[in-house]
Tab-separated table of C-alpha atoms in Angstrom:
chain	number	residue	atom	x	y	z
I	1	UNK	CA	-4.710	-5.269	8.174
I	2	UNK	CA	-4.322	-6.075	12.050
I	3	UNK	CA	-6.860	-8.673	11.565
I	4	UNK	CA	-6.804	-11.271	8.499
I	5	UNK	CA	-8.123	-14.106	7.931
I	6	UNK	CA	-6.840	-15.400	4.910
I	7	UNK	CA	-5.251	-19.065	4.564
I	8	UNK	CA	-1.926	-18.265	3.350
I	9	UNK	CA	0.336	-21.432	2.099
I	10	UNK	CA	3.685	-22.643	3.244
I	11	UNK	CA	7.041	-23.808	1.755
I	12	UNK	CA	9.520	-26.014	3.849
I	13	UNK	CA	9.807	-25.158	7.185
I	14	UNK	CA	8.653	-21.087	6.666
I	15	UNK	CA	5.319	-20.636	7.286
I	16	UNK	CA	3.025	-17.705	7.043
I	17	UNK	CA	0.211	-17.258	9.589
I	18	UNK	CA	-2.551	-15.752	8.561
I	19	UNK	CA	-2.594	-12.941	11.971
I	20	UNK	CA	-0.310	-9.573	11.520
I	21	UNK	CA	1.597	-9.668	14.857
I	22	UNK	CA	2.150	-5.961	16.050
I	23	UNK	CA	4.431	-6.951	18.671
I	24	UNK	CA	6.696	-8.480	15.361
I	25	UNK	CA	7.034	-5.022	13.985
I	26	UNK	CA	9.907	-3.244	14.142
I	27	UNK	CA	10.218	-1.090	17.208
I	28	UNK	CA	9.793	1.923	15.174
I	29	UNK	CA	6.230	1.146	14.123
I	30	UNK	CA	5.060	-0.550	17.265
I	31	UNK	CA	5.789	3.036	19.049
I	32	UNK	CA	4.062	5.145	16.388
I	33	UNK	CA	1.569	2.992	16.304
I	34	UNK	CA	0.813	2.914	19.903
I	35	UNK	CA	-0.944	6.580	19.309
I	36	UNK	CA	-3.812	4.743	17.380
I	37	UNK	CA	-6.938	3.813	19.349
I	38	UNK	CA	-8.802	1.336	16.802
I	39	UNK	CA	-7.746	-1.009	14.138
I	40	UNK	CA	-8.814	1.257	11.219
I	41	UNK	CA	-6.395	4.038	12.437
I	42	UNK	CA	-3.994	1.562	12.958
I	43	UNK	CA	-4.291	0.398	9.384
I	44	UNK	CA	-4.234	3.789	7.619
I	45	UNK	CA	-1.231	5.116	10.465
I	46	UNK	CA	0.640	1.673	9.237
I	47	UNK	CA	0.555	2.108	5.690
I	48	UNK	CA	0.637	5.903	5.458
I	49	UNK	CA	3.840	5.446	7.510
I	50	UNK	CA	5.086	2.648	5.520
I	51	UNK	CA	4.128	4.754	2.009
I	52	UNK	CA	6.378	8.071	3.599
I	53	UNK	CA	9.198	6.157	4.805
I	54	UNK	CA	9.680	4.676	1.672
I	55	UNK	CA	10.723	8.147	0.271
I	56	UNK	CA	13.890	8.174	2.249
I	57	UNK	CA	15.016	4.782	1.341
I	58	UNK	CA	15.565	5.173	-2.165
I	59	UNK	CA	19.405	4.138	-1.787
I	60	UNK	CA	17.848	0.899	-1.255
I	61	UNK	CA	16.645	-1.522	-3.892
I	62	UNK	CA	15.959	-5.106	-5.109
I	63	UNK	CA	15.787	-6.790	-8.485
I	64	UNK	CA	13.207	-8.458	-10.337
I	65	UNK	CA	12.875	-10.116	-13.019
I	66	UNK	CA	15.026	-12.510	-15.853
I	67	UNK	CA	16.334	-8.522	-16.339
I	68	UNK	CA	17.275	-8.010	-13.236
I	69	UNK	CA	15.615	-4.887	-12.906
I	70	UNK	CA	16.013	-2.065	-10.331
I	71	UNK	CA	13.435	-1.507	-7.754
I	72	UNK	CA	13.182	1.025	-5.243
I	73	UNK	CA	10.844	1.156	-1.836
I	74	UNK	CA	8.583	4.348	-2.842
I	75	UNK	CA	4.958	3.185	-2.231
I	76	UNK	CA	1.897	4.503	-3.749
I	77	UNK	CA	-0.981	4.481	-1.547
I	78	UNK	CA	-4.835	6.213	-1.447
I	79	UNK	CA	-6.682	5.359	1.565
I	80	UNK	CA	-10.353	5.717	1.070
I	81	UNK	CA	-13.039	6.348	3.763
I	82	UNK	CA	-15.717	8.868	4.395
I	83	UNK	CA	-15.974	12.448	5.459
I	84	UNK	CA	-15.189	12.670	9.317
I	85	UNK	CA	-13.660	9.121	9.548
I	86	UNK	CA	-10.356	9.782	11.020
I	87	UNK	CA	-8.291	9.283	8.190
I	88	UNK	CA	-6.792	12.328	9.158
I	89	UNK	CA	-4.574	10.274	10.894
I	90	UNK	CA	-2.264	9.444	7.854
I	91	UNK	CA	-1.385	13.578	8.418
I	92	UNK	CA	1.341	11.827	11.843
I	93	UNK	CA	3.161	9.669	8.949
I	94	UNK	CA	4.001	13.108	7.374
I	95	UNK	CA	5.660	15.241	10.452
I	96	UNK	CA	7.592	11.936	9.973
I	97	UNK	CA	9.889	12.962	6.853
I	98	UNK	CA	9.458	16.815	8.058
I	99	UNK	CA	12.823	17.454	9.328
I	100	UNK	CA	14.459	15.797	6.345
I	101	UNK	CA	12.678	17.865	4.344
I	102	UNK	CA	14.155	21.226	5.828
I	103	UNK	CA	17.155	19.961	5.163
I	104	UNK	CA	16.351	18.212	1.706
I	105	UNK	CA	13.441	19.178	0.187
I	106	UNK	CA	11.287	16.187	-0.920
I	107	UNK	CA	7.596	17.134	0.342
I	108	UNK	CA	5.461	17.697	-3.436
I	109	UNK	CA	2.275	19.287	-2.883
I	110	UNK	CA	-0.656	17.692	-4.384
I	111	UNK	CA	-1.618	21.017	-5.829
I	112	UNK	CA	0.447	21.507	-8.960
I	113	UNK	CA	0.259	21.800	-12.456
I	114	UNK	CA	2.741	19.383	-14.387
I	115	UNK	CA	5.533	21.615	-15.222
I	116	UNK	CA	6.087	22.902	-11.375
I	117	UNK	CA	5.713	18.967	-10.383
I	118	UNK	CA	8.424	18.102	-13.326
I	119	UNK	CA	10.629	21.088	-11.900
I	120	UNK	CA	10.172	20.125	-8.174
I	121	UNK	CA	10.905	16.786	-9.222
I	122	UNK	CA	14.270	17.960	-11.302
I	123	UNK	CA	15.412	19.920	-8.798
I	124	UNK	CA	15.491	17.113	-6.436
I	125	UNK	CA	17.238	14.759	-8.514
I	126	UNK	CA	13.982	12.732	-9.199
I	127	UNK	CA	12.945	11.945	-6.149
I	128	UNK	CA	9.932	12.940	-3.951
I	129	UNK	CA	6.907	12.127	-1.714
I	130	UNK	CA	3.659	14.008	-3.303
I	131	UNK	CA	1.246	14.597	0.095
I	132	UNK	CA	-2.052	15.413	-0.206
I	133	UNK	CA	-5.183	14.255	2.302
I	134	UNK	CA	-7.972	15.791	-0.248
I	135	UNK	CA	-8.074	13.483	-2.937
I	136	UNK	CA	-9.871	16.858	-5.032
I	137	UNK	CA	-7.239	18.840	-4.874
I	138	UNK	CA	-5.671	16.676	-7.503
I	139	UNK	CA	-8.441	15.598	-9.795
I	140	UNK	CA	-9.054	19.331	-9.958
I	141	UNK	CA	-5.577	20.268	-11.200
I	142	UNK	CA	-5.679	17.390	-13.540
I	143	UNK	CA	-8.878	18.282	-15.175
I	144	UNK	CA	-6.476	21.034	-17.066
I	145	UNK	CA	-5.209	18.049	-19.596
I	146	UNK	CA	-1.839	19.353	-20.096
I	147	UNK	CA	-1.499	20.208	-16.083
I	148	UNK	CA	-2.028	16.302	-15.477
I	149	UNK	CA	0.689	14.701	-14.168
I	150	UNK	CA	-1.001	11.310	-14.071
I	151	UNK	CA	1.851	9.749	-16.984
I	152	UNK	CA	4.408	11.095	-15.229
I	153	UNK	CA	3.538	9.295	-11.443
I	154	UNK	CA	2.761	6.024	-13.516
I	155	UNK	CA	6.675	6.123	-15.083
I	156	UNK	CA	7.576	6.662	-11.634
I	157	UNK	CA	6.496	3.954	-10.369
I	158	UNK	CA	8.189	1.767	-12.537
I	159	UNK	CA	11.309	4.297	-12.272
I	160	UNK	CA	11.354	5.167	-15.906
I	161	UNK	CA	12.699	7.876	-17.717
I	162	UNK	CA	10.801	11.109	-17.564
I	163	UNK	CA	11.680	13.386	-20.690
I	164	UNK	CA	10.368	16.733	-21.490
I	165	UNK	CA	11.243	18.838	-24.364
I	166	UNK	CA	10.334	23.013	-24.567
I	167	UNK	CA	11.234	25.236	-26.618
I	168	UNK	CA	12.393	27.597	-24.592
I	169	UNK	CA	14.111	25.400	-21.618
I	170	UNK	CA	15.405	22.631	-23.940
I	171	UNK	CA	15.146	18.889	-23.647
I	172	UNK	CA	15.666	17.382	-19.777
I	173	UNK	CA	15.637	14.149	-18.588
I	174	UNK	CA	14.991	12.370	-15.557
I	175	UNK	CA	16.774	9.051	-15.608
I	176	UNK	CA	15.034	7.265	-12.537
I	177	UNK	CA	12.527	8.663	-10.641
I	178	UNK	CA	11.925	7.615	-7.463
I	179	UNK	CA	8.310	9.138	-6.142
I	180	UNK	CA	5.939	7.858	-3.041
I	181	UNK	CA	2.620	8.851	-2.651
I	182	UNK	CA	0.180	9.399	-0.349
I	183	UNK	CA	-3.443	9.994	-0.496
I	184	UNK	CA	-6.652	10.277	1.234
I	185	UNK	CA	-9.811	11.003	-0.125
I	186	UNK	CA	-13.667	9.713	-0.174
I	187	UNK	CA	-14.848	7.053	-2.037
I	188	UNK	CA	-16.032	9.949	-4.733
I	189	UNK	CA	-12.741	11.435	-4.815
I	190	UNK	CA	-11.020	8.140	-5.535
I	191	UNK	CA	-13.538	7.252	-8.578
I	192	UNK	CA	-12.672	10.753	-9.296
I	193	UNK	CA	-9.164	10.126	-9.989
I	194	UNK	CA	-9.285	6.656	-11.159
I	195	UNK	CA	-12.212	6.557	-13.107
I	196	UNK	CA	-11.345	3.478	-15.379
I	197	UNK	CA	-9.962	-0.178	-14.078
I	198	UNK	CA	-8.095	0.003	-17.424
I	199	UNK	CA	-6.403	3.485	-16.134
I	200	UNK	CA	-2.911	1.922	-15.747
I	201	UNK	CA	-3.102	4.062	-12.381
I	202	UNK	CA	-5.301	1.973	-10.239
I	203	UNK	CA	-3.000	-1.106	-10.321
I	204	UNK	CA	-0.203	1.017	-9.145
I	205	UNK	CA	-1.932	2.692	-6.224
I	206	UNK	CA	-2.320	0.364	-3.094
I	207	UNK	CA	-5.805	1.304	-1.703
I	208	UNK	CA	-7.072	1.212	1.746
I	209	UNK	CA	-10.594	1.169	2.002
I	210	UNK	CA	-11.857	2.340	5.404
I	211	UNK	CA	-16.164	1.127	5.414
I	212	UNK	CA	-16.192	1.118	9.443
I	213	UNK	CA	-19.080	3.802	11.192
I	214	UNK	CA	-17.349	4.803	14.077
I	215	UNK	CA	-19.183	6.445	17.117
I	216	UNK	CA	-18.356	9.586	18.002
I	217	UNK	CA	-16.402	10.095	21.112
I	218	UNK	CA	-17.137	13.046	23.251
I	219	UNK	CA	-14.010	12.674	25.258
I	220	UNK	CA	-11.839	14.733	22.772
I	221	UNK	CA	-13.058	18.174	24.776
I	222	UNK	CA	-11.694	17.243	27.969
I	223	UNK	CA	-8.493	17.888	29.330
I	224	UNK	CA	-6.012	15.898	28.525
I	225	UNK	CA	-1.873	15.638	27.720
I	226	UNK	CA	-2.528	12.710	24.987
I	227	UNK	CA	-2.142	15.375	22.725
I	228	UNK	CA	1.226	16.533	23.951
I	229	UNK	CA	2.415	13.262	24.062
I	230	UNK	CA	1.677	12.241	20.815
I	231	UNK	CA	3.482	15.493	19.797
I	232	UNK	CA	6.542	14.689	21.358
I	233	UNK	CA	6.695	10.908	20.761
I	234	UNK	CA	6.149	12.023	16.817
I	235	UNK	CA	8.702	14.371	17.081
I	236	UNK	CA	11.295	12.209	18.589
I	237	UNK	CA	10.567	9.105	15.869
I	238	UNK	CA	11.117	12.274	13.191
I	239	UNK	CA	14.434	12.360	14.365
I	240	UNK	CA	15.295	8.955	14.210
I	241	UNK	CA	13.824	8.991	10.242
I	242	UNK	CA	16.151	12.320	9.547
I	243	UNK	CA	19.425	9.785	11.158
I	244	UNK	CA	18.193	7.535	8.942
I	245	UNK	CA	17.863	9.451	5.670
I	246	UNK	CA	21.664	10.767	6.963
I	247	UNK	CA	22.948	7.029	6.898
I	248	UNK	CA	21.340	6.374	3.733
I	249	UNK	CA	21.900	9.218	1.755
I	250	UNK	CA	25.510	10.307	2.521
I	251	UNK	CA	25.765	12.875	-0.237
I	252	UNK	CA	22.571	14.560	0.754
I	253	UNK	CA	22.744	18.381	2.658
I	254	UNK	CA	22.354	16.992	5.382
I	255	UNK	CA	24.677	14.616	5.666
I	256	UNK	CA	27.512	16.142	7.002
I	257	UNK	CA	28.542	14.824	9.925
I	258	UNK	CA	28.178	10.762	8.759
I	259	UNK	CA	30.644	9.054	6.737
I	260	UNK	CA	29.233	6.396	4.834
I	261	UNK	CA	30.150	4.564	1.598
I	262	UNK	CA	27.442	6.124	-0.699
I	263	UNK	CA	26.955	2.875	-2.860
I	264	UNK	CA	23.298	1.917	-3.025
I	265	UNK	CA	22.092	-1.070	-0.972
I	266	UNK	CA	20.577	-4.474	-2.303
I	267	UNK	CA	17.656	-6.374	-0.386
I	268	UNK	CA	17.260	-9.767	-1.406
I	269	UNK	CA	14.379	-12.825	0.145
I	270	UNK	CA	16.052	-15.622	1.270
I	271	UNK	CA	15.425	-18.338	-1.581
I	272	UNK	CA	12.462	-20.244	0.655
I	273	UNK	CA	11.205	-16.841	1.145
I	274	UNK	CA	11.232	-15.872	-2.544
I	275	UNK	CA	9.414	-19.689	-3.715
I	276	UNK	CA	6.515	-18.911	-1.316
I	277	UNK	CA	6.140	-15.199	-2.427
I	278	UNK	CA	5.877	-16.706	-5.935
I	279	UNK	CA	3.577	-19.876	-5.109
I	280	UNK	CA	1.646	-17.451	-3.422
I	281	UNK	CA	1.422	-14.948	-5.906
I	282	UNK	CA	0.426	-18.057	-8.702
I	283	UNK	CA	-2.600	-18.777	-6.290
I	284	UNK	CA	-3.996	-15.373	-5.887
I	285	UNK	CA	-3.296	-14.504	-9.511
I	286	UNK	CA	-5.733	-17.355	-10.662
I	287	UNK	CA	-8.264	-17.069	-7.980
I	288	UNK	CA	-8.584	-13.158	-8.553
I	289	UNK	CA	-8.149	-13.216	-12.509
I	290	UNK	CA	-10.932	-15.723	-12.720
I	291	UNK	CA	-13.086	-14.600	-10.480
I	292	UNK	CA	-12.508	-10.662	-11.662
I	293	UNK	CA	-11.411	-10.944	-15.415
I	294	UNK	CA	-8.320	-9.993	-16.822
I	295	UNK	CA	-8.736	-6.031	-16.033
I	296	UNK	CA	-7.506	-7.145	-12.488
I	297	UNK	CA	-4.532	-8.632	-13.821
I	298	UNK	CA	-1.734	-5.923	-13.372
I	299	UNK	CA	-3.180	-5.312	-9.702
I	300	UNK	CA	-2.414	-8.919	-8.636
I	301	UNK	CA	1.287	-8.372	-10.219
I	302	UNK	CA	1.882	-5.149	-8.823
I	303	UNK	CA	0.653	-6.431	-5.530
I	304	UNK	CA	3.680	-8.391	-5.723
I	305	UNK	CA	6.275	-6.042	-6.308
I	306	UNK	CA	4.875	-3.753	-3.100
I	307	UNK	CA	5.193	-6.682	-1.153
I	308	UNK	CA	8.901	-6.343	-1.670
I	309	UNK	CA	8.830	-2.918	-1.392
I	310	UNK	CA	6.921	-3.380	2.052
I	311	UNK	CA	9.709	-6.154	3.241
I	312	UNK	CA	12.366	-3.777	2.069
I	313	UNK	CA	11.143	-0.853	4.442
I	314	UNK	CA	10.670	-3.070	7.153
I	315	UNK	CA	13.617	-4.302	7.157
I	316	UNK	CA	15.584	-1.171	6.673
I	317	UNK	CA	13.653	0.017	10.097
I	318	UNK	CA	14.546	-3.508	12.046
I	319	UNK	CA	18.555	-3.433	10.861
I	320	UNK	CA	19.384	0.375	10.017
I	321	UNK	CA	22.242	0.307	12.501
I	322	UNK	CA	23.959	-2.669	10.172
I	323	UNK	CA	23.475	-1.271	6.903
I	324	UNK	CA	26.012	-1.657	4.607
I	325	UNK	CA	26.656	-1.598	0.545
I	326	UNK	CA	29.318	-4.091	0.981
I	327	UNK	CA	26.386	-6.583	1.466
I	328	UNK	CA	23.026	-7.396	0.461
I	329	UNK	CA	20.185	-6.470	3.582
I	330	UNK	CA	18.623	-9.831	3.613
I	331	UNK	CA	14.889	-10.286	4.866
I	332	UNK	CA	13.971	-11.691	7.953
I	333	UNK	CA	11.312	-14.233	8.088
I	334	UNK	CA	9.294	-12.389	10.734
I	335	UNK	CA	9.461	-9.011	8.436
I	336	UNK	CA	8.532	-11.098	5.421
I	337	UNK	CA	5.792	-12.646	7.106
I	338	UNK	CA	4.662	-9.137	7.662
I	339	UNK	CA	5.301	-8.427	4.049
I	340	UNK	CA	2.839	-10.993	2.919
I	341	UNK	CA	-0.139	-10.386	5.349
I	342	UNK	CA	-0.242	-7.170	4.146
I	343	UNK	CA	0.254	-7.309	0.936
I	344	UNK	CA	-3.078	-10.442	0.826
I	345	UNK	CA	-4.967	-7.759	2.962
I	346	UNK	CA	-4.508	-4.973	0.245
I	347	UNK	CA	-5.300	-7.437	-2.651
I	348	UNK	CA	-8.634	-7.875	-1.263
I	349	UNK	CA	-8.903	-3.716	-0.435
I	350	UNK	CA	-7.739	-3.546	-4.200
I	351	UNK	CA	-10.275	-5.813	-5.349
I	352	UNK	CA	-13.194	-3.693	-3.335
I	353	UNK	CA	-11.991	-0.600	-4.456
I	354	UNK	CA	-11.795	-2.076	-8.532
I	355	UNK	CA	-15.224	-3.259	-7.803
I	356	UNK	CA	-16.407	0.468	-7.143
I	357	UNK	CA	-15.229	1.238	-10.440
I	358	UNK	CA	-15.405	-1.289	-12.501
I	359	UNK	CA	-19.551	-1.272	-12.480
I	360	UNK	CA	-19.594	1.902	-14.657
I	361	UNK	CA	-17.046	0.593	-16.807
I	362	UNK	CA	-17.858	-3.727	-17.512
I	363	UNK	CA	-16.412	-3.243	-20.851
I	364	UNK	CA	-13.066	-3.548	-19.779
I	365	UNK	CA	-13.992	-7.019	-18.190
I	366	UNK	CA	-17.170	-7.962	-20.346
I	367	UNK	CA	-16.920	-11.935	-19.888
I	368	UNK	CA	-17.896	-11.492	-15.807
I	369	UNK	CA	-21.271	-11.775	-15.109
I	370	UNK	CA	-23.782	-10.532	-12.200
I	371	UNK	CA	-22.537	-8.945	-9.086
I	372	UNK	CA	-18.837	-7.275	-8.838
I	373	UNK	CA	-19.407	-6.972	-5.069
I	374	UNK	CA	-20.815	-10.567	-4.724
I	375	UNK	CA	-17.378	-12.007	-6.610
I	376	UNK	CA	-15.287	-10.018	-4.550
I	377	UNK	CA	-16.561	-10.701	-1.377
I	378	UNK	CA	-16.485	-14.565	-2.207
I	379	UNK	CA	-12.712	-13.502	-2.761
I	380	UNK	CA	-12.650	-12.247	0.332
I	381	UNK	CA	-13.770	-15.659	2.376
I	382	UNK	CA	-11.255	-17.191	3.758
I	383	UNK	CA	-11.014	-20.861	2.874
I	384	UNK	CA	-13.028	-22.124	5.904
I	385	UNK	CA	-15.020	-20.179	7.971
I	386	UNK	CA	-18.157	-19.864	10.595
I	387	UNK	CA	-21.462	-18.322	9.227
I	388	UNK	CA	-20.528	-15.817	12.134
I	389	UNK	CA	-17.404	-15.415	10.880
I	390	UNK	CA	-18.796	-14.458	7.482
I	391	UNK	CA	-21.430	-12.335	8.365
I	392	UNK	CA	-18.871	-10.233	10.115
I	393	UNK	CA	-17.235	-9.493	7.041
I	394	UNK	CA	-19.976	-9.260	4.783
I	395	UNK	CA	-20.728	-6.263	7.424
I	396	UNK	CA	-17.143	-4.442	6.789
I	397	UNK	CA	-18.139	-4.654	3.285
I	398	UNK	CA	-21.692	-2.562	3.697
I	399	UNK	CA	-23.438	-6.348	2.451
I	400	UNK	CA	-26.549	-6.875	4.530
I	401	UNK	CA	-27.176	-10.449	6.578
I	402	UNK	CA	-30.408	-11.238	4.561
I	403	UNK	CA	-28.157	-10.991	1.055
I	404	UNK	CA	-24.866	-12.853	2.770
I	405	UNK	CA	-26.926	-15.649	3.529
I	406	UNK	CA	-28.755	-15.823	0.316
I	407	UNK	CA	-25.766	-15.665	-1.240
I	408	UNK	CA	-24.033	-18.518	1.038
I	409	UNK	CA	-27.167	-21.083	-0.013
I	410	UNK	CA	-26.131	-19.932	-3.706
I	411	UNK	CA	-22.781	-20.990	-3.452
I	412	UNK	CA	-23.330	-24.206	-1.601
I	413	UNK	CA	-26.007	-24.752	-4.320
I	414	UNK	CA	-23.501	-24.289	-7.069
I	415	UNK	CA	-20.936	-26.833	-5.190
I	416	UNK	CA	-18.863	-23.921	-4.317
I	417	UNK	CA	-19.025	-24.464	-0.738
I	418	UNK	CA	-19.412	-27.128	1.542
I	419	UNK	CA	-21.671	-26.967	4.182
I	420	UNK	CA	-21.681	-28.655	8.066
I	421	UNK	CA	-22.800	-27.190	11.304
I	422	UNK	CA	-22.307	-23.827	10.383
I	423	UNK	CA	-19.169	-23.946	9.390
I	424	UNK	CA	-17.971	-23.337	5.590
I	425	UNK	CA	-15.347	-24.779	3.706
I	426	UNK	CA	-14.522	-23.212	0.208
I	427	UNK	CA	-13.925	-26.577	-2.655
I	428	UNK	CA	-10.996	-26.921	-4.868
């Protein structure tokens, strides 16, 4: 996500490079970030961080739509890398809603059946972050049938009405949930829990897929006060998220030394902002749909919406100290450029983790031929590009040189690309 190299379009004088600027973050996430030493624990700190702090923004919320309808930040996020591959780092974005949670409990643990998750949920006026870095814990639970609370999270992420009706307890209702989520698990654990494309789950999680080998490095036995540091810096950026949550969520426990109008808080695009989002989003959803099938279809949509979810939290962090329900929180381009570079990087993560799946199930896609990897990696060319360029990404993806170049003199066969110097150039 640090790095892409996607050709993004522009509208008017807004323009979105195709580079994710750390330095443009907000101030927030350029300090917690600072404790990561590579770019894949940057990119699973980033959007475990982003998926967490969504959970305490839920007085925030845009529309979208002809309906107008209500959204609300909480993300829903599974990174995916192997055993011993640091994404134990997503664990930091947690200690970061910790000290609301004494105060307000939100925290769900991954391990529950459905009526304690229901109840948890209940209790806390339908809102919650569900945790969990073993991606089995939760496959195991749900392979109980009724203890599944797969239908549930996928109502929640549309914030629709859960309803459940005993008879002993009665009929109860939640009106709008408002659940994040964040997950880490191996690639096996992820097929685990999404093992259909046509699970209406998939689309709805954002998926970061971690394929780099790192070396082991032997310096973690010696001495050092990194680890001290990283405590204390984590602990003091917990404390600005628990101001936060106060200045957000007036009537919470917590909240007792802040006055603040409780009214919720709209976030809005600026209109050239919202016309490139959409031209954007037109682009990708024909490029992907036809190069994927129609099974990819809600992922491309959906990708959309958690872009403005993603601008939303961003720009909650960059202008918390102006919020106000007596006006809408309005976008800046340099957090909506943001926005959009990640939201193109996790299409393509989305379309290598539907590719894992979607082999052992073609009959939810049956009119794409050959190779699901070999489509999505085309996918994932930019638009022009060096043969070293390509062979560099063909690498993140586990594809070996001897097939990317095969599959290059395909293409350029086919008319697909155009060929000069080695350099590429994708056609119309």
């Amino acid at each position: 996500m640090v790095q892409n190299n996607i050709h993004l379009t522009e509208c008017d004088d807004l323009q979105i490079t195709s580079h994710l600027n750390v330095e443009a973050l907000p101030q927030f996430l350029q300090d917690l970030l600072s404790v990561a030493h590579t770019t894949e624990q940057k990119d699973m700190l980033l959007m475990s961080s982003l998926t967490t702090l969504s959970t305490v923004m839920n007085s925030v919320y845009f529309r979208y739509g002809t309906t107008g309808k209500r959204y609300y930040p909480e993300l829903m996020t599974f990174i995916m890398a192997g055993a011993a591959s640091g994404k134990g780092i997503a664990e930091l974005s947690k200690r970061l809603v910790e000290k609301v949670h004494e105060d307000t409990p939100l925290i769900i643990a991954g391990d529950s059946t459905y009526p304690a998750f229901y109840q948890q949920l209940l209790d806390q006026d339908g809102c919650g972050l569900l945790f969990e870095t073993e991606g089995s814990v939760i496959t195991d639970i749900w392979k109980g049938g009724a203890m599944s609370y797969n239908t549930a999270l996928r109502k929640a992420a549309e914030h629709e009405t859960l309803s459940k009706n005993r008879l002993n307890s009665g009929q109860t209702e939640i009106a709008c949930p408002k659940v994040g989520m964040m997950l880490t698990g191996t690639f096996s654990q992820f097929k685990a829990l999404v093992p259909s494309v046509e699970n209406g789950f998939f689309s709805r999680l954002m998926t970061v897929v971690v394929r780099e080998h790192q070396d082991f490095d032997g310096s973690v036995f010696l001495p050092s006060n990194e680890g001290a540091e990283v405590e204390a810096l984590i602990g003091r950026l917990a404390m600005q998220v628990k101001t936060l949550a106060v200045r957000l969520n007036p009537q919470s426990t917590i909240a007792t030394q802040v006055a603040h109008n409780p009214q919720e808080i709209e976030f809005r695009l600026t209109p050239e902002q919202a016309s490139l989002l959409g031209q954007v989003m037109e682009k990708e959803y024909k490029e992907y749909v036809r190069v994927l099938g129609d099974g990819f279809h809600a992922s491309v949509v959906r990708n959309g919406i958690n872009v403005m979810r993603i601008a939303l939290i961003l720009s909650v962090l960059r202008q918390s100290l102006s919020l106000s329900a007596s006006q809408p929180l309005t976008c800046s381009d340099s957090d909506f450029q943001t926005a959009m570079v990640i939201g193109t990087k996790l299409l393509l993560h989305a379309a290598d983790a539907y590719n894992q799946i979607a082999t052992a199930d073609r009959e939810a896609v049956p009119s794409i031929k050959g190779s699901y990897q070999k489509d999505t990696f085309f996918v994932s060319l930019p638009n022009s590009f060096s043969t070293g360029e390509c062979l560099s990404i063909a690498d993140k993806m586990g594809i070996s040189e001897r097939t990317t170049k095969r599959w290059l003199g395909q293409w350029t066969e086919l008319g697909q690309l155009v060929h000069s110097y080695g350099n590429y150039e994708k056609t119309a």
